CSV table of C-alpha atoms in Angstrom, one decimal:
chain,number,residue,atom,x,y,z
A,1,MET,CA,18.6,38.8,-6.2
A,2,ARG,CA,19.0,35.4,-7.0
A,3,ALA,CA,22.3,35.0,-5.4
A,4,ASN,CA,21.1,36.4,-2.2
A,5,PHE,CA,18.8,33.5,-1.6
A,6,HIS,CA,21.2,30.7,-1.9
A,7,LEU,CA,18.8,28.7,-4.0
A,8,LYS,CA,21.2,25.4,-4.2
A,9,THR,CA,21.8,25.7,-0.4
A,10,LEU,CA,18.2,26.4,0.6
A,11,THR,CA,16.4,23.8,-1.6
A,12,VAL,CA,14.8,20.7,0.7
A,13,ALA,CA,16.6,17.8,-0.3
A,14,VAL,CA,16.2,15.6,2.8
A,15,ALA,CA,14.9,12.0,2.0
A,16,ALA,CA,12.7,11.2,4.8
A,17,LEU,CA,11.1,14.4,4.8
A,18,SER,CA,10.3,14.3,1.1
A,19,ILE,CA,8.4,11.0,1.6
A,20,ALA,CA,4.8,11.7,1.6
A,21,SER,CA,3.3,8.1,2.4
A,22,VAL,CA,3.4,5.2,5.1
A,23,ALA,CA,2.5,1.7,4.2
A,24,SER,CA,-1.4,1.4,4.6
A,25,ALA,CA,-1.7,5.0,6.1
A,26,ALA,CA,-4.3,5.5,3.3
A,27,GLY,CA,-4.6,2.5,0.7
A,28,LEU,CA,-1.4,1.2,-0.2
A,29,ASP,CA,0.6,4.5,-0.7
A,30,ARG,CA,4.0,4.5,0.1
A,31,SER,CA,6.5,6.7,-2.0
A,32,GLY,CA,4.1,9.6,-2.5
A,33,GLN,CA,5.3,9.6,-6.0
A,34,ASP,CA,7.6,12.3,-5.9
A,35,ILE,CA,8.7,14.1,-8.9
A,36,THR,CA,10.8,17.2,-7.3
A,37,ALA,CA,14.2,15.7,-8.7
A,38,PHE,CA,12.7,16.7,-12.3
A,39,LEU,CA,12.0,20.4,-11.3
A,40,GLN,CA,15.7,21.0,-9.9
A,41,ASP,CA,17.8,23.3,-11.8
A,42,GLY,CA,20.7,22.2,-14.3
A,43,THR,CA,21.8,18.6,-14.5
A,44,TYR,CA,20.5,16.7,-11.2
A,45,ALA,CA,20.9,13.1,-9.8
A,46,GLU,CA,19.6,11.6,-6.6
A,47,SER,CA,19.8,8.3,-4.9
A,48,VAL,CA,17.5,8.0,-1.9
A,49,TYR,CA,17.0,5.2,0.6
A,50,THR,CA,14.0,5.2,3.0
A,51,TYR,CA,13.1,2.7,5.8
A,52,ILE,CA,9.9,2.7,7.8
A,53,ASP,CA,9.1,0.9,10.8
A,54,ALA,CA,5.3,1.2,11.9
A,55,ASP,CA,3.8,-0.3,15.4
A,56,VAL,CA,0.4,-1.1,14.3
A,57,SER,CA,-1.2,-3.2,17.6
A,58,GLY,CA,-4.6,-3.8,18.9
A,59,LYS,CA,-7.2,-6.7,20.0
A,60,ASP,CA,-9.3,-9.0,18.0
A,61,LEU,CA,-13.1,-9.2,18.9
A,62,SER,CA,-12.4,-12.0,21.9
A,63,GLY,CA,-9.9,-9.5,23.6
A,64,ASN,CA,-6.9,-11.4,22.0
A,65,LYS,CA,-3.5,-9.2,21.3
A,66,LEU,CA,-2.6,-8.4,18.0
A,67,ASN,CA,1.0,-7.7,18.2
A,68,ASP,CA,2.8,-5.2,15.7
A,69,ILE,CA,1.1,-6.7,12.4
A,70,ALA,CA,2.8,-4.2,10.4
A,71,GLU,CA,6.5,-5.3,9.0
A,72,SER,CA,9.1,-2.8,8.5
A,73,TYR,CA,10.0,-2.4,4.8
A,74,ASP,CA,12.3,-0.2,2.9
A,75,PHE,CA,12.6,1.0,-0.6
A,76,PHE,CA,15.2,3.1,-3.1
A,77,ARG,CA,14.0,5.8,-5.3
A,78,TYR,CA,16.1,7.2,-8.2
A,79,GLY,CA,16.2,10.2,-10.4
A,80,VAL,CA,18.2,11.9,-13.1
A,81,LYS,CA,17.3,15.1,-15.0
A,82,ALA,CA,19.3,17.1,-17.5
A,83,ASP,CA,18.7,20.2,-19.6
A,84,ILE,CA,19.0,19.5,-23.4
A,85,ASN,CA,19.0,23.4,-24.2
A,86,ASP,CA,17.2,26.3,-22.5
A,87,THR,CA,14.1,25.2,-23.4
A,88,PHE,CA,13.9,21.3,-23.0
A,89,SER,CA,14.7,18.9,-20.1
A,90,ILE,CA,14.4,15.2,-19.8
A,91,GLY,CA,14.3,12.9,-16.6
A,92,ILE,CA,14.1,9.5,-15.4
A,93,LEU,CA,12.3,8.6,-12.2
A,94,TYR,CA,12.2,5.4,-10.1
A,95,ASP,CA,10.2,4.7,-7.1
A,96,GLU,CA,8.2,2.0,-5.6
A,97,PRO,CA,4.9,3.9,-5.1
A,98,PHE,CA,2.7,1.3,-3.7
A,99,GLY,CA,2.5,-1.6,-1.3
A,100,ALA,CA,1.4,-3.4,1.8
A,101,ALA,CA,3.4,-5.6,4.4
A,102,ALA,CA,1.3,-7.0,7.3
A,103,ASP,CA,1.7,-10.5,9.1
A,104,TYR,CA,-0.2,-11.5,12.1
A,105,ASN,CA,1.4,-13.6,15.1
A,106,GLY,CA,0.6,-15.1,18.3
A,107,GLN,CA,-3.1,-16.6,19.2
A,108,ASN,CA,-5.7,-14.6,17.9
A,109,ASP,CA,-8.6,-14.7,15.3
A,110,PHE,CA,-5.8,-14.1,12.7
A,111,VAL,CA,-4.0,-17.0,13.3
A,112,THR,CA,-5.0,-20.7,12.3
A,113,ASP,CA,-6.2,-22.6,15.6
A,114,SER,CA,-3.4,-24.8,16.8
A,115,ASP,CA,-6.1,-27.5,18.6
A,116,ARG,CA,-9.1,-27.7,16.4
A,117,ASP,CA,-7.8,-26.8,13.0
A,118,ALA,CA,-5.2,-29.1,13.5
A,119,ILE,CA,-7.7,-31.9,14.1
A,120,ILE,CA,-9.3,-31.0,10.9
A,121,GLN,CA,-6.1,-31.1,9.1
A,122,ASP,CA,-5.4,-34.5,10.4
A,123,PHE,CA,-8.6,-35.9,9.4
A,124,THR,CA,-8.2,-34.4,5.7
A,125,LYS,CA,-5.2,-36.5,5.2
A,126,ASN,CA,-6.4,-39.5,7.5
A,127,PRO,CA,-10.2,-40.2,6.6
A,128,ASN,CA,-10.0,-43.3,8.9
A,129,ILE,CA,-10.2,-41.0,12.1
A,130,THR,CA,-13.7,-40.5,13.2
A,131,GLU,CA,-13.5,-38.6,16.3
A,132,ALA,CA,-12.6,-35.3,14.5
A,133,TYR,CA,-14.5,-32.3,15.0
A,134,VAL,CA,-15.8,-30.0,12.3
A,135,ASP,CA,-17.4,-26.6,13.7
A,136,ASN,CA,-18.1,-28.7,17.0
A,137,VAL,CA,-20.0,-31.3,14.9
A,138,LEU,CA,-18.4,-34.9,15.2
A,139,ILE,CA,-17.9,-36.4,12.0
A,140,PRO,CA,-19.6,-39.8,12.5
A,141,GLN,CA,-22.9,-37.6,13.4
A,142,LEU,CA,-22.6,-35.9,10.0
A,143,GLN,CA,-22.3,-39.2,8.1
A,144,GLY,CA,-25.1,-40.5,10.2
A,145,ALA,CA,-27.2,-37.8,9.3
A,146,LEU,CA,-26.7,-38.5,5.5
A,147,ALA,CA,-27.6,-41.9,5.8
A,148,PRO,CA,-31.2,-43.4,4.6
A,149,GLY,CA,-34.0,-42.4,6.9
A,150,ASN,CA,-32.1,-39.7,8.6
A,151,PRO,CA,-31.5,-41.3,11.8
A,152,GLY,CA,-29.9,-38.1,13.4
A,153,GLY,CA,-33.3,-36.4,13.1
A,154,LEU,CA,-31.8,-33.2,11.4
A,155,THR,CA,-33.5,-30.4,9.7
A,156,ALA,CA,-32.9,-30.0,6.0
A,157,GLU,CA,-31.2,-26.9,6.5
A,158,GLN,CA,-28.9,-28.9,9.0
A,159,LEU,CA,-28.6,-31.8,6.3
A,160,GLN,CA,-27.5,-29.5,3.7
A,161,ALA,CA,-25.0,-27.9,6.1
A,162,ALA,CA,-23.9,-31.5,7.2
A,163,GLN,CA,-23.5,-32.4,3.3
A,164,GLY,CA,-21.6,-29.2,2.5
A,165,GLN,CA,-19.1,-30.0,5.4
A,166,LEU,CA,-18.3,-33.4,4.4
A,167,ILE,CA,-17.6,-32.3,0.6
A,168,GLY,CA,-15.6,-29.5,1.5
A,169,LEU,CA,-13.4,-31.7,3.9
A,170,GLU,CA,-12.8,-34.2,1.0
A,171,ALA,CA,-12.0,-31.2,-1.4
A,172,ALA,CA,-9.5,-29.6,1.0
A,173,LYS,CA,-7.4,-32.7,1.2
A,174,GLY,CA,-3.7,-31.4,1.3
A,175,LEU,CA,-5.1,-27.7,1.0
A,176,ALA,CA,-6.1,-27.1,4.5
A,177,ALA,CA,-4.4,-24.4,6.6
A,178,VAL,CA,-1.6,-25.6,8.6
A,179,ALA,CA,-2.0,-25.0,12.6
A,180,GLY,CA,-0.5,-21.8,13.2
A,181,GLU,CA,-0.5,-20.3,9.8
A,182,ALA,CA,-1.1,-16.4,10.1
A,183,THR,CA,-2.9,-13.8,8.1
A,184,GLN,CA,-0.6,-12.2,5.7
A,185,VAL,CA,-0.3,-9.9,3.1
A,186,GLU,CA,2.6,-8.3,0.7
A,187,VAL,CA,2.1,-6.3,-2.3
A,188,ARG,CA,5.0,-4.4,-4.0
A,189,THR,CA,5.0,-2.3,-7.1
A,190,GLU,CA,8.0,-0.7,-9.1
A,191,SER,CA,7.8,2.3,-11.5
A,192,ILE,CA,10.0,3.8,-13.9
A,193,THR,CA,9.0,7.4,-15.5
A,194,GLY,CA,9.9,9.1,-18.5
A,195,ILE,CA,9.4,13.2,-18.5
A,196,LEU,CA,10.0,15.5,-21.4
A,197,GLY,CA,9.7,19.2,-20.2
A,198,ALA,CA,9.3,22.6,-22.1
A,199,LYS,CA,9.8,25.6,-20.7
A,200,PHE,CA,7.8,29.0,-22.3
A,201,GLY,CA,7.2,32.7,-21.2
A,202,ALA,CA,8.8,35.7,-21.5
A,203,ASN,CA,11.6,34.2,-18.9
A,204,LYS,CA,11.3,30.7,-19.1
A,205,GLU,CA,9.4,30.7,-15.8
A,206,PHE,CA,6.7,28.1,-17.1
A,207,GLN,CA,7.1,24.4,-17.8
A,208,ALA,CA,4.9,21.9,-19.4
A,209,TYR,CA,6.2,18.5,-18.9
A,210,GLY,CA,4.7,14.6,-19.4
A,211,GLY,CA,5.8,11.3,-20.4
A,212,PRO,CA,5.3,7.4,-20.0
A,213,VAL,CA,5.0,5.4,-16.9
A,214,ALA,CA,6.0,1.7,-16.9
A,215,GLN,CA,4.9,0.1,-13.8
A,216,ARG,CA,5.2,-3.7,-12.2
A,217,VAL,CA,2.9,-5.1,-9.5
A,218,LYS,CA,2.7,-8.4,-7.5
A,219,ALA,CA,1.0,-9.6,-4.7
A,220,ASP,CA,0.2,-12.5,-2.2
A,221,VAL,CA,-2.5,-12.7,0.4
A,222,LYS,CA,-3.3,-15.1,3.1
A,223,LEU,CA,-6.5,-15.4,5.1
A,224,ARG,CA,-6.3,-17.3,8.1
A,225,GLY,CA,-8.3,-17.7,11.9
A,226,ASP,CA,-11.9,-17.3,12.6
A,227,ALA,CA,-12.0,-13.8,12.1
A,228,TYR,CA,-12.4,-14.5,8.2
A,229,SER,CA,-15.2,-16.6,9.0
A,230,SER,CA,-16.0,-19.0,5.9
A,231,ALA,CA,-13.1,-17.3,3.8
A,232,LYS,CA,-10.6,-18.5,6.4
A,233,GLY,CA,-7.7,-20.8,4.3
A,234,TYR,CA,-8.1,-18.9,1.4
A,235,THR,CA,-4.8,-17.9,-0.3
A,236,THR,CA,-4.0,-16.1,-3.4
A,237,HIS,CA,-0.8,-15.3,-5.4
A,238,ILE,CA,-1.1,-12.7,-8.1
A,239,SER,CA,2.1,-12.9,-10.4
A,240,ASN,CA,4.2,-10.2,-11.5
A,241,ASP,CA,2.7,-8.1,-14.2
A,242,GLN,CA,3.8,-5.0,-16.3
A,243,ASP,CA,1.6,-2.2,-17.5
A,244,TYR,CA,1.8,1.4,-18.6
A,245,GLY,CA,0.3,5.0,-18.0
A,246,TRP,CA,1.1,8.4,-18.1
A,247,ILE,CA,2.2,11.5,-16.2
A,248,ALA,CA,1.5,15.1,-17.1
A,249,GLY,CA,2.0,18.7,-15.4
A,250,MET,CA,2.6,22.3,-15.3
A,251,ALA,CA,5.3,24.2,-13.2
A,252,TYR,CA,5.8,27.8,-12.7
A,253,SER,CA,9.3,29.4,-11.2
A,254,LYS,CA,10.3,32.9,-10.1
A,255,PRO,CA,14.0,32.4,-9.1
A,256,GLU,CA,14.6,36.1,-7.4
A,257,ILE,CA,12.7,34.6,-4.5
A,258,ALA,CA,13.5,31.2,-4.8
A,259,LEU,CA,9.6,30.4,-5.6
A,260,LYS,CA,8.8,27.1,-7.4
A,261,ALA,CA,5.3,25.4,-7.8
A,262,ALA,CA,4.1,22.2,-9.7
A,263,LEU,CA,0.7,20.4,-10.2
A,264,THR,CA,1.3,16.8,-11.6
A,265,TYR,CA,-1.4,14.3,-12.5
A,266,ARG,CA,-0.6,10.6,-12.8
A,267,SER,CA,-3.0,8.3,-14.5
A,268,GLU,CA,-4.4,5.1,-13.5
A,269,ILE,CA,-2.7,2.2,-14.7
A,270,LYS,CA,-4.5,-1.0,-15.7
A,271,HIS,CA,-2.9,-4.3,-14.9
A,272,ASN,CA,-3.9,-7.7,-16.4
A,273,ALA,CA,-2.0,-10.3,-14.2
A,274,LYS,CA,-2.5,-13.9,-13.6
A,275,ALA,CA,-3.7,-15.0,-10.3
A,276,PHE,CA,-3.6,-18.4,-8.8
A,277,GLU,CA,-6.1,-18.9,-5.8
A,278,THR,CA,-6.9,-21.9,-3.3
A,279,PHE,CA,-10.2,-21.7,-1.5
A,280,PRO,CA,-10.8,-25.1,0.6
A,281,ILE,CA,-14.2,-24.5,1.3
A,282,ALA,CA,-15.4,-23.3,-2.1
A,283,THR,CA,-17.0,-26.9,-3.2
A,284,ALA,CA,-18.7,-26.7,-0.2
A,285,ALA,CA,-20.1,-23.1,-0.3
A,286,GLY,CA,-20.9,-24.3,-3.9
A,287,ALA,CA,-22.7,-27.4,-3.0
A,288,THR,CA,-24.7,-25.5,-0.4
A,289,ALA,CA,-25.8,-23.1,-3.6
A,290,GLY,CA,-26.0,-25.7,-6.0
A,291,LEU,CA,-23.0,-24.4,-7.8
A,292,ALA,CA,-20.0,-26.3,-9.3
A,293,LEU,CA,-17.0,-24.2,-7.7
A,294,PRO,CA,-13.4,-25.4,-7.7
A,295,THR,CA,-11.2,-25.1,-4.8
A,296,THR,CA,-8.2,-23.9,-6.9
A,297,ARG,CA,-8.6,-21.3,-10.0
A,298,HIS,CA,-5.8,-20.1,-12.2
A,299,SER,CA,-7.4,-16.8,-13.8
A,300,ASP,CA,-6.9,-13.5,-15.1
A,301,ILE,CA,-7.2,-10.4,-12.5
A,302,GLU,CA,-7.7,-6.8,-13.2
A,303,ILE,CA,-5.8,-4.5,-10.6
A,304,ASN,CA,-6.2,-0.6,-11.5
A,305,THR,CA,-3.7,1.3,-9.6
A,306,PRO,CA,-5.1,4.7,-8.8
A,307,GLU,CA,-4.4,8.1,-10.3
A,308,SER,CA,-3.1,10.8,-8.2
A,309,VAL,CA,-2.5,14.4,-8.3
A,310,ASN,CA,0.5,15.9,-6.3
A,311,PHE,CA,1.0,19.8,-5.8
A,312,ASP,CA,4.6,20.8,-4.6
A,313,PHE,CA,5.3,24.3,-3.5
A,314,GLN,CA,8.4,26.4,-2.1
A,315,THR,CA,9.3,29.8,-1.6
A,316,GLY,CA,11.9,32.0,0.1
A,317,ILE,CA,11.0,33.8,3.3
A,318,ASN,CA,14.2,35.6,3.6
A,319,PRO,CA,18.1,35.0,2.0
A,320,THR,CA,18.4,32.2,4.6
A,321,MET,CA,14.9,30.3,5.1
A,322,LEU,CA,12.7,28.4,2.6
A,323,ALA,CA,8.9,27.3,3.1
A,324,THR,CA,7.8,24.3,1.6
A,325,ALA,CA,4.3,22.6,1.1
A,326,LYS,CA,3.0,19.6,-0.3
A,327,VAL,CA,-0.7,18.4,-1.1
A,328,ARG,CA,-1.4,14.9,-2.6
A,329,TRP,CA,-4.9,13.3,-3.5
A,330,VAL,CA,-5.6,9.8,-4.2
A,331,PRO,CA,-8.8,8.4,-5.1
A,332,TRP,CA,-8.6,5.2,-3.2
A,333,SER,CA,-12.7,4.7,-3.1
A,334,ASP,CA,-12.1,3.8,-6.6
A,335,PHE,CA,-9.4,1.1,-6.0
A,336,ALA,CA,-10.3,-2.7,-5.4
A,337,ILE,CA,-8.6,-6.4,-5.8
A,338,VAL,CA,-11.3,-8.6,-6.8
A,339,PRO,CA,-10.0,-12.1,-7.3
A,340,SER,CA,-12.3,-14.5,-9.3
A,341,LEU,CA,-12.5,-17.6,-6.9
A,342,TYR,CA,-13.1,-15.3,-4.0
A,343,ASN,CA,-15.3,-13.4,-5.9
A,344,ASP,CA,-17.5,-16.4,-7.1
A,345,VAL,CA,-17.7,-17.7,-3.5
A,346,SER,CA,-18.6,-14.6,-2.0
A,347,LYS,CA,-21.5,-14.3,-4.3
A,348,ILE,CA,-23.4,-16.9,-2.4
A,349,SER,CA,-23.4,-14.9,1.0
A,350,THR,CA,-24.2,-11.7,-0.5
A,351,LYS,CA,-26.6,-13.5,-2.4
A,352,ASP,CA,-26.3,-11.1,-5.6
A,353,ASP,CA,-24.4,-11.2,-8.8
A,354,GLU,CA,-21.8,-8.3,-7.4
A,355,GLY,CA,-20.0,-10.3,-4.9
A,356,LEU,CA,-17.3,-9.1,-2.6
A,357,ALA,CA,-13.8,-7.4,-3.3
A,358,LEU,CA,-10.7,-8.8,-1.4
A,359,VAL,CA,-9.5,-5.5,-0.5
A,360,SER,CA,-11.2,-2.1,-1.1
A,361,TYR,CA,-11.6,1.4,0.5
A,362,ASP,CA,-14.5,3.8,1.3
A,363,GLU,CA,-12.8,7.1,1.0
A,364,ASP,CA,-10.1,9.1,-1.0
A,365,GLN,CA,-6.8,10.4,0.6
A,366,TRP,CA,-5.9,13.7,1.3
A,367,GLN,CA,-2.4,14.6,2.4
A,368,VAL,CA,-0.5,17.7,3.6
A,369,GLU,CA,2.6,18.5,4.4
A,370,LEU,CA,4.6,21.9,5.4
A,371,GLY,CA,8.2,22.6,6.1
A,372,LEU,CA,10.9,25.2,6.8
A,373,ALA,CA,14.6,25.0,5.8
A,374,LYS,CA,16.9,27.2,7.3
A,375,ARG,CA,20.5,27.9,5.8
A,376,MET,CA,22.7,27.6,8.6
A,377,THR,CA,26.1,28.0,6.9
A,378,PRO,CA,26.8,28.4,3.1
A,379,ALA,CA,27.1,24.5,2.9
A,380,LEU,CA,24.6,23.4,5.8
A,381,ALA,CA,21.1,23.9,5.8
A,382,VAL,CA,18.5,22.2,8.5
A,383,THR,CA,14.9,21.4,8.1
A,384,GLY,CA,11.6,20.9,9.9
A,385,THR,CA,8.1,19.5,8.8
A,386,VAL,CA,4.6,18.7,10.1
A,387,GLY,CA,2.3,16.6,8.1
A,388,TRP,CA,-1.4,15.1,8.2
A,389,ASP,CA,-2.7,12.2,6.0
A,390,SER,CA,-6.6,11.6,5.9
A,391,GLY,CA,-6.5,7.8,5.7
A,392,ALA,CA,-8.7,6.0,3.3
A,393,GLY,CA,-11.8,5.4,5.6
A,394,ASN,CA,-12.6,3.9,9.2
A,395,PRO,CA,-13.3,0.8,9.4
A,396,VAL,CA,-10.6,-0.2,6.8
A,397,THR,CA,-9.7,-3.5,5.9
A,398,SER,CA,-7.9,-5.7,8.5
A,399,LEU,CA,-4.9,-6.0,5.9
A,400,GLY,CA,-3.9,-2.4,6.7
A,401,PRO,CA,-5.7,-1.2,9.9
A,402,ILE,CA,-4.5,2.5,10.0
A,403,GLU,CA,-6.6,5.5,9.7
A,404,GLY,CA,-4.0,8.2,8.3
A,405,TYR,CA,-1.5,10.0,10.8
A,406,TYR,CA,0.0,13.3,11.9
A,407,SER,CA,3.7,13.6,11.6
A,408,ALA,CA,6.5,15.8,12.8
A,409,GLY,CA,10.5,15.7,11.2
A,410,LEU,CA,13.7,17.1,11.2
A,411,GLY,CA,16.6,16.7,8.5
A,412,ALA,CA,19.6,18.2,7.3
A,413,LYS,CA,21.8,18.9,4.0
A,414,TYR,CA,25.3,19.3,3.7
A,415,ASN,CA,26.9,20.3,0.5
A,416,VAL,CA,30.2,18.2,0.8
A,417,THR,CA,31.5,20.0,-2.5
A,418,GLU,CA,30.0,22.4,-5.0
A,419,ASN,CA,28.1,19.6,-6.6
A,420,TRP,CA,27.6,16.9,-4.3
A,421,ALA,CA,25.3,16.7,-1.2
A,422,VAL,CA,24.3,14.4,1.7
A,423,SER,CA,21.1,14.6,3.1
A,424,ALA,CA,19.7,12.8,6.0
A,425,GLY,CA,16.6,13.1,8.4
A,426,GLY,CA,13.5,11.3,10.5
A,427,LYS,CA,10.0,11.3,10.9
A,428,TYR,CA,7.6,10.4,13.8
A,429,LEU,CA,4.2,9.2,12.9
A,430,TRP,CA,1.1,9.1,15.2
A,431,PHE,CA,-1.3,6.7,13.4
A,432,GLY,CA,-5.0,7.3,13.6
A,433,ASP,CA,-7.0,4.6,15.7
A,434,ALA,CA,-8.9,2.1,13.2
A,435,LYS,CA,-11.2,-0.5,13.1
A,436,GLY,CA,-10.4,-3.5,11.0
A,437,GLN,CA,-12.9,-4.8,8.9
A,438,ILE,CA,-13.0,-8.0,6.8
A,439,PRO,CA,-14.8,-7.6,3.0
A,440,THR,CA,-18.5,-8.5,4.3
A,441,LYS,CA,-18.0,-4.9,6.6
A,442,ALA,CA,-17.9,-6.6,9.5
A,443,VAL,CA,-15.7,-5.3,12.1
A,444,VAL,CA,-12.8,-8.1,13.7
A,445,SER,CA,-10.7,-5.9,15.4
A,446,ASN,CA,-9.6,-2.6,16.8
A,447,PHE,CA,-6.2,-0.9,16.8
A,448,GLU,CA,-5.1,2.1,19.1
A,449,ASP,CA,-2.4,4.4,20.2
A,450,ASN,CA,-0.2,3.1,17.3
A,451,ASP,CA,3.0,5.1,15.8
A,452,GLY,CA,6.1,4.6,13.7
A,453,PHE,CA,9.1,6.4,12.2
A,454,ALA,CA,10.7,6.8,8.9
A,455,LEU,CA,14.4,7.6,8.4
A,456,GLY,CA,16.0,8.5,5.2
A,457,VAL,CA,19.4,9.1,3.5
A,458,LYS,CA,20.2,10.9,-0.1
A,459,LEU,CA,23.2,11.7,-1.8
A,460,SER,CA,22.8,14.4,-4.8
A,461,TYR,CA,24.9,15.7,-7.7
A,462,GLN,CA,24.0,19.1,-8.9
A,463,ALA,CA,25.8,21.3,-11.9
A,464,ASN,CA,24.3,24.5,-13.2
């Protein structure tokens, strides 16, 4: 009966249809943390290349266009699995599970103003210039307001604000944003997973598996333009950090009907990285609140990449057709990036001891993908999929303004020889409309009618 289902040919192995996530579709999800390479029969190895291009465009609150802020990106995935005997199996998987890549451009609220901010930059480097504006207030007026006797006739609150602006300008020498500089974010992760599996049951139909996970993370963020209000000009670099977690799961198989099911849990991984921050207005904000805040800080930052649960399922419908399903859950509502200096400055505006996170999400991610594979010849199979991603809330961070997506994909797998196969395919993605918000929860942008595509190719080897 097993031979009738032609398991090796039916198995869906199309790279672009296996990737479960798209950058910023939900949180920072990218690869979907697929482990199906370990669930293959016999000795198996794969190398997967994926390219994703998303068009994410919208408008700021002033009606200015925000053209395609999502940068295209690509990544590799590798997997090797072998049976020690009929009970134990080992495997090693590599992927790039989480990430973000956004770059604003043009003339809008997310790019440093080329006129007013250029004057500020010039003033910070040339204190003798006395006709520069800061938030539409002439520098001489500010200086005069602070002179004995208050000849400017300003209120106590205006005096305090004027003093803070002057202190901030002095502190910002050499740190002010260059005119035309844009808001940018880049987050990269790499992960290596080691897995040991043990089969049990009357026919070895059950398998328990688990192992350690090593992960690296690094990030760079620049906030520019009026959209970020008092946080404009903020920059942070989070250095490469490696830390560890674990994976555990249970699988069931029934070869005579090509059935395989697996439930996989991945733990949260706690990173303690080094972050270097520059915040040109920190001293001004601190002076206003009676605090001593620096404009730069080199300190520790804790970033916890989220736990996740994946469910993978396939079953034969008839001797030439296979049905597949994938479900993924990630609790992005528990995730946050909280740099120390940014958080300290934000406490002034929030007037509490908690402050704000630089990046956070309101909801958890749910993701579903359904597929069919049809064996056309003994060497060729074609596939089709449809998918849905819930996103991680709306409004969502302006550094990744997408509220999930719907997708449709096609692909094919061709067995070049008895052991070697090539797979290729593509997905089209319809992104959900989203409103971009800054950490204060103020909505600063609107994104509608966006889409994207994913292309993938896989080279695989299998020997039973």
